[in-house]
Amino acid sequence: MDKKDIISISELSSEEINEILQKAEELEALEREKQLELLKGKVIACLFYEPSTRTRDSFKTAIARMGANAIGFDSAESTSGKKGESLHDTIKMYDGYTDLIVMRHNKDGSAKLASEVAKIPVINAGDGKNQHPTQTLLDLYTIKKIHGSLFNLNVALVGDLKYGRTVHSLAQALNKFNCRIFLVSPESLKIPEHLTEELKNYSEHGQIQDVLDKADILYMTRIQRERFADENEYQKVKNVYMLDAGMLKNVRPNMKVLHPLPRVNEINKSVDDTPYAHYFEQAKNGVITRMALLGMLLGAKWQKTKD
Amino acid sequence: MAENKGLMVQKIENGIVIDHIPKMASSRIVRMLHLHDRFEFYNGINCRSNKLGRKDFIKIVKGDLSNEELNKIAMVAPGATVMRIKGFEIVEKIPITISDEIKNLVKCPNTGCITNQEPYKKTHFIKLSDKPLKIKCRFCERTFKEGEFEFL
């Protein structure tokens, strides 16, 4: 892969995605002591203008497991941006201090701008409503581990398909692998048209029951209260999809349920004890995928060890 | 005053004529291409036109513009006629088309886009199609149609 940065799924080809997943798999097979050597002495800036415990700690764990050091900030409150410094100038500064920048920012396109300002690699950890590519890559890594390949799978995306940027990037990525995509959402949370225009093979549904027996992956999402201006609108849709163990009787044997977490009530705890629950495994994969990205962008080399 | 059907501004010997600019849009072209710092030019504003009713025009004396600059005009005034003049004659009618990449010309209509926050006001759009005109912000990745965006 000859990319300097990871900014958007739309910039990655299916070959590049496969290469990243392949390197992540090889890295996972490597002994922990060897992983620790790969980025020894490197300093990585974690610039989190928006709070995000999960993504931030996943990155910080990945950095620690590669033997590198993390610096940076955890909220816009403590930054020079608060004093009126432009993003351009902040990035220029960290470009001089560190070896790589991981950034989450509340504005769309901020990561692209940072990547153009910085000479060092930039990883987008979420830019406003636009992209969150490392979440998508960990989702793909998880799906590939389950089914062996990403090509031609039946994937159902369920819940908030309108505001969920995770779902948008995932749909774009699955489309590159000719997956059959089932979009399940209430009328008010349907996927935006500019996205369906891109998709090759999809159908839209209102009921989760329509797709349960066809899916290889059931990707659930939380309906986010903070996205609704009108509380009544939220109350109307908040409980439309509640998956419980009883609903999983006729699913495909190798079907798995994924969720970017945190969940509220869309996946009942009874599902946790079925062989279909895979969301905690998925979260765990975030660390190894991010380790692989850090290593690849910083030119570290590793190979598959013999099993 | 009697109807004057003659030329409102004298012919130029050598240079560029940009005609049929929508009325009041020529100042944007002047600013965009920094014509006031570079050339002597005549600027007709809100003039009578058989084709448009009212129009603007610009006659640049002894100057030339690159194709890239001329294509910027297409964004502001898609119907403009651009002619190169030599020895008082039109030697070339230059077709103008909107470039595939539009830099620092259009403001991103997405209020959540970083380009609307940064003080440097640098924008960059990719043209997706001409008719209808669709452009995509290289930063926030949103797509916009003609009429949805404003100029910087």
Coordinates of C-alpha atoms in Angstrom, one line a residue, chain A:
Chain A
M1 CA 0.0 0.0 0.0
D2 CA 1.5 3.4 -1.0
K3 CA -0.9 5.5 1.0
K4 CA 0.6 8.2 3.3
D5 CA -2.7 8.6 5.3
I6 CA -5.9 6.8 6.2
I7 CA -8.6 9.4 5.7
S8 CA -11.7 7.8 4.0
I9 CA -12.9 4.4 2.9
S10 CA -13.8 6.0 -0.4
E11 CA -10.0 6.4 -1.1
L12 CA -9.2 2.8 -0.5
S13 CA -9.5 0.1 -3.2
S14 CA -10.6 -3.5 -2.3
E15 CA -7.0 -4.6 -2.9
E16 CA -5.7 -2.0 -0.4
I17 CA -8.3 -3.0 2.1
N18 CA -7.4 -6.7 1.7
E19 CA -3.7 -5.8 2.2
I20 CA -4.4 -4.0 5.4
L21 CA -6.5 -6.9 6.7
Q22 CA -3.8 -9.4 5.7
K23 CA -1.1 -7.4 7.6
A24 CA -3.4 -7.2 10.6
E25 CA -3.8 -11.0 10.5
E26 CA -0.1 -11.5 10.3
L27 CA 0.5 -9.0 13.1
E28 CA -2.0 -10.8 15.3
A29 CA 0.0 -14.1 14.9
L30 CA 3.2 -12.4 16.0
E31 CA 4.5 -12.8 19.5
R32 CA 3.7 -9.9 21.8
E33 CA 7.4 -9.2 22.5
K34 CA 8.0 -8.8 18.7
Q35 CA 5.0 -6.5 18.3
L36 CA 6.5 -4.3 21.0
E37 CA 9.7 -3.8 19.0
L38 CA 7.9 -2.6 15.8
L39 CA 7.4 1.1 16.6
K40 CA 9.9 1.4 19.5
G41 CA 11.0 5.1 20.0
K42 CA 8.2 6.5 17.8
V43 CA 6.0 9.3 19.2
I44 CA 2.4 9.4 18.1
A45 CA 0.1 12.4 18.5
C46 CA -3.5 11.6 19.5
L47 CA -5.5 14.8 18.9
F48 CA -9.0 14.3 20.1
Y49 CA -11.0 17.5 19.7
E50 CA -14.1 15.5 20.6
P51 CA -14.4 13.1 23.5
S52 CA -14.4 9.5 22.5
T53 CA -13.3 7.0 25.2
R54 CA -13.7 3.9 23.1
T55 CA -11.8 4.9 19.9
R56 CA -9.2 6.9 21.9
D57 CA -8.4 4.0 24.2
S58 CA -8.3 1.6 21.4
F59 CA -5.7 3.7 19.6
K60 CA -3.7 4.3 22.8
T61 CA -3.7 0.6 23.5
A62 CA -2.5 -0.1 19.9
I63 CA 0.2 2.5 20.3
A64 CA 1.4 1.0 23.6
R65 CA 1.4 -2.6 22.2
M66 CA 3.6 -1.4 19.3
G67 CA 6.1 0.0 21.8
A68 CA 5.5 3.7 20.8
N69 CA 4.6 6.6 23.0
A70 CA 1.4 8.7 22.7
I71 CA 1.0 12.4 23.4
G72 CA -1.9 14.8 22.7
F73 CA -5.1 15.9 24.2
D74 CA -8.6 14.4 25.0
S75 CA -10.9 17.3 24.4
A76 CA -11.1 20.6 22.6
E77 CA -11.2 22.3 26.0
S78 CA -7.6 21.8 26.6
T79 CA -6.3 22.8 23.2
S80 CA -4.9 25.9 21.6
G81 CA -7.9 25.7 19.2
K82 CA -9.9 27.0 22.1
K83 CA -7.6 30.1 22.0
G84 CA -8.4 30.6 18.4
E85 CA -5.6 28.7 16.7
S86 CA -6.5 27.3 13.3
L87 CA -6.4 23.5 12.7
H88 CA -3.8 24.3 10.1
D89 CA -1.4 25.8 12.7
T90 CA -2.0 23.1 15.3
I91 CA -1.2 20.4 12.8
K92 CA 1.9 22.2 11.6
M93 CA 3.2 22.1 15.2
Y94 CA 2.5 18.4 15.8
D95 CA 4.0 17.7 12.3
G96 CA 7.3 18.9 13.8
Y97 CA 7.0 17.1 17.1
T98 CA 5.8 13.6 16.2
D99 CA 5.9 10.7 13.7
L100 CA 2.2 10.2 13.1
I101 CA -1.1 12.0 13.9
V102 CA -4.3 10.3 15.0
M103 CA -7.1 12.8 14.9
R104 CA -10.8 13.0 15.8
H105 CA -12.5 16.4 15.1
N106 CA -16.0 17.6 15.0
K107 CA -15.8 19.2 11.5
D108 CA -16.3 17.2 8.3
G109 CA -13.2 17.1 6.2
S110 CA -10.8 18.0 9.0
A111 CA -8.7 14.9 8.6
K112 CA -8.3 15.5 4.9
L113 CA -7.1 19.0 5.6
A114 CA -4.7 17.8 8.3
S115 CA -3.3 15.2 5.9
E116 CA -2.6 18.0 3.4
V117 CA -0.9 20.2 5.9
A118 CA 1.2 17.4 7.6
K119 CA 4.2 15.7 6.0
I120 CA 3.8 12.8 8.5
P121 CA 1.0 10.3 8.2
V122 CA -2.5 11.2 9.5
I123 CA -5.1 8.6 10.6
N124 CA -8.7 9.8 10.7
A125 CA -10.3 8.7 14.0
G126 CA -13.6 10.3 13.0
D127 CA -14.3 13.7 11.2
G128 CA -17.7 15.1 12.1
K129 CA -20.5 13.4 10.3
N130 CA -18.2 12.3 7.5
Q131 CA -15.9 9.2 8.0
H132 CA -14.6 6.9 10.6
P133 CA -12.4 4.5 8.5
T134 CA -10.7 2.6 11.2
Q135 CA -14.1 1.5 12.6
T136 CA -14.9 0.2 9.1
L137 CA -11.6 -1.6 8.8
L138 CA -12.1 -3.3 12.1
D139 CA -15.6 -4.3 11.1
L140 CA -14.2 -5.7 7.8
Y141 CA -11.4 -7.5 9.7
T142 CA -14.0 -9.1 11.9
I143 CA -16.3 -10.1 9.0
K144 CA -13.3 -11.6 7.1
K145 CA -12.2 -13.6 10.1
I146 CA -15.7 -15.0 10.4
H147 CA -16.4 -15.9 6.8
G148 CA -12.9 -16.2 5.3
S149 CA -13.6 -13.6 2.6
L150 CA -15.4 -10.4 2.2
F151 CA -16.7 -11.1 -1.3
N152 CA -20.4 -11.8 -2.1
L153 CA -21.7 -11.9 1.5
N154 CA -25.3 -11.0 2.6
V155 CA -25.0 -8.2 5.1
A156 CA -27.9 -6.6 6.9
L157 CA -27.4 -3.1 8.3
V158 CA -30.0 -2.4 10.9
G159 CA -31.2 0.8 12.8
D160 CA -30.1 4.3 12.2
L161 CA -29.0 4.3 8.6
K162 CA -29.5 8.1 8.2
Y163 CA -27.1 9.6 10.7
G164 CA -24.8 6.6 11.4
R165 CA -21.5 7.4 9.7
T166 CA -20.2 3.9 10.6
V167 CA -22.9 2.4 8.5
H168 CA -22.3 4.7 5.6
S169 CA -18.6 3.8 5.4
L170 CA -19.3 0.1 5.9
A171 CA -21.9 0.1 3.1
Q172 CA -19.4 1.8 0.8
A173 CA -16.8 -0.7 1.7
L174 CA -19.0 -3.8 1.3
N175 CA -20.1 -2.5 -2.1
K176 CA -16.5 -2.8 -3.2
F177 CA -16.7 -6.5 -2.4
N178 CA -19.9 -7.1 -4.3
C179 CA -21.9 -7.8 -1.1
R180 CA -25.6 -8.0 -1.1
I181 CA -26.8 -5.3 1.3
F182 CA -30.1 -5.3 3.2
L183 CA -30.9 -1.9 4.6
V184 CA -33.3 -2.2 7.6
S185 CA -34.5 1.1 9.1
P186 CA -37.7 3.0 10.1
E187 CA -38.9 5.4 7.4
S188 CA -37.5 8.4 9.2
L189 CA -34.0 6.9 9.4
K190 CA -33.4 5.6 5.9
I191 CA -30.0 5.8 4.3
P192 CA -29.4 9.0 2.3
E193 CA -30.0 8.8 -1.4
H194 CA -26.4 9.9 -2.4
L195 CA -25.3 6.6 -0.8
T196 CA -27.8 4.2 -2.4
E197 CA -26.8 5.8 -5.7
E198 CA -23.4 4.2 -5.2
L199 CA -24.6 0.8 -4.2
K200 CA -24.8 -2.0 -6.7
N201 CA -26.9 -4.6 -4.9
Y202 CA -29.2 -3.6 -2.1
S203 CA -32.8 -3.6 -0.9
E204 CA -34.6 -1.5 1.8
H205 CA -36.7 -3.0 4.5
G206 CA -38.8 -1.9 7.5
Q207 CA -38.8 -5.1 9.4
I208 CA -35.8 -7.0 10.7
Q209 CA -37.8 -10.3 10.3
D210 CA -37.5 -9.8 6.5
V211 CA -33.8 -10.4 6.5
L212 CA -33.0 -12.6 9.5
D213 CA -32.8 -15.9 7.6
K214 CA -30.9 -14.5 4.7
A215 CA -28.1 -12.7 6.4
D216 CA -24.5 -13.8 6.9
I217 CA -23.9 -10.7 9.1
L218 CA -26.5 -8.8 11.1
Y219 CA -25.0 -5.4 11.8
M220 CA -27.0 -3.6 14.5
T221 CA -26.7 0.1 15.4
R222 CA -27.9 2.3 18.1
I223 CA -30.5 4.9 17.4
Q224 CA -28.8 7.9 18.7
R225 CA -30.9 10.2 20.9
E226 CA -28.6 13.2 20.3
R227 CA -29.4 13.2 16.6
F228 CA -33.0 14.0 17.1
A229 CA -34.1 17.7 17.4
D230 CA -37.6 16.4 18.4
E231 CA -37.8 14.1 21.5
N232 CA -41.2 12.8 20.2
E233 CA -39.6 11.6 17.0
Y234 CA -36.9 9.7 19.0
Q235 CA -39.5 8.1 21.3
K236 CA -41.4 6.8 18.2
V237 CA -38.4 4.9 16.8
K238 CA -36.1 4.2 19.8
N239 CA -37.5 0.7 20.3
V240 CA -38.3 -0.5 16.8
Y241 CA -35.5 -3.0 16.6
M242 CA -34.9 -5.1 19.6
L243 CA -33.1 -8.3 18.9
D244 CA -33.5 -11.2 21.4
A245 CA -32.3 -14.8 21.4
G246 CA -35.7 -16.1 20.4
M247 CA -35.6 -14.3 17.1
L248 CA -32.5 -16.2 16.0
K249 CA -34.0 -19.6 15.5
N250 CA -33.9 -19.8 11.7
V251 CA -30.8 -17.9 11.0
R252 CA -27.9 -19.2 8.9
P253 CA -25.6 -21.4 11.1
N254 CA -22.5 -19.2 10.6
M255 CA -24.4 -15.9 11.0
K256 CA -22.9 -13.4 13.4
V257 CA -24.4 -10.3 15.1
L258 CA -22.1 -7.2 15.1
H259 CA -22.5 -3.8 16.8
P260 CA -20.1 -0.9 16.9
L261 CA -21.1 -0.4 20.6
P262 CA -22.2 1.1 22.9
R263 CA -25.6 -0.7 22.7
V264 CA -28.7 0.4 24.6
N265 CA -31.6 -2.0 24.1
E266 CA -31.3 -3.0 20.5
I267 CA -29.5 -6.2 21.4
N268 CA -31.0 -8.0 24.4
K269 CA -28.6 -9.5 26.8
S270 CA -30.0 -13.0 26.0
V271 CA -28.2 -12.8 22.6
D272 CA -24.8 -12.6 24.4
D273 CA -25.1 -16.3 25.3
T274 CA -25.9 -17.5 21.7
P275 CA -23.2 -18.6 19.3
Y276 CA -24.2 -15.6 17.1
A277 CA -23.0 -12.8 19.4
H278 CA -19.8 -11.4 18.1
Y279 CA -19.7 -7.7 19.1
F280 CA -17.2 -8.0 21.9
E281 CA -14.9 -9.9 19.7
Q282 CA -15.4 -7.2 17.1
A283 CA -14.4 -4.4 19.6
K284 CA -11.3 -6.4 20.5
N285 CA -10.3 -6.5 16.8
G286 CA -10.1 -2.7 16.9
V287 CA -6.8 -2.8 18.6
I288 CA -5.0 -5.2 16.2
T289 CA -6.4 -3.4 13.1
R290 CA -5.2 0.0 14.4
M291 CA -1.8 -1.6 15.3
A292 CA -1.5 -2.8 11.7
L293 CA -2.4 0.7 10.3
L294 CA 0.1 2.4 12.5
G295 CA 2.8 0.0 11.6
M296 CA 2.1 0.1 7.9
L297 CA 2.0 3.9 7.7
L298 CA 5.3 4.1 9.6
G299 CA 7.0 1.6 7.4
A300 CA 7.4 -1.2 10.0
K301 CA 7.9 -4.7 8.6
W302 CA 6.6 -8.0 9.9
Q303 CA 5.7 -11.3 8.4
K304 CA 3.6 -14.2 9.2
T305 CA 5.2 -16.5 11.7
K306 CA 4.9 -20.3 11.2
D307 CA 2.0 -21.7 13.1

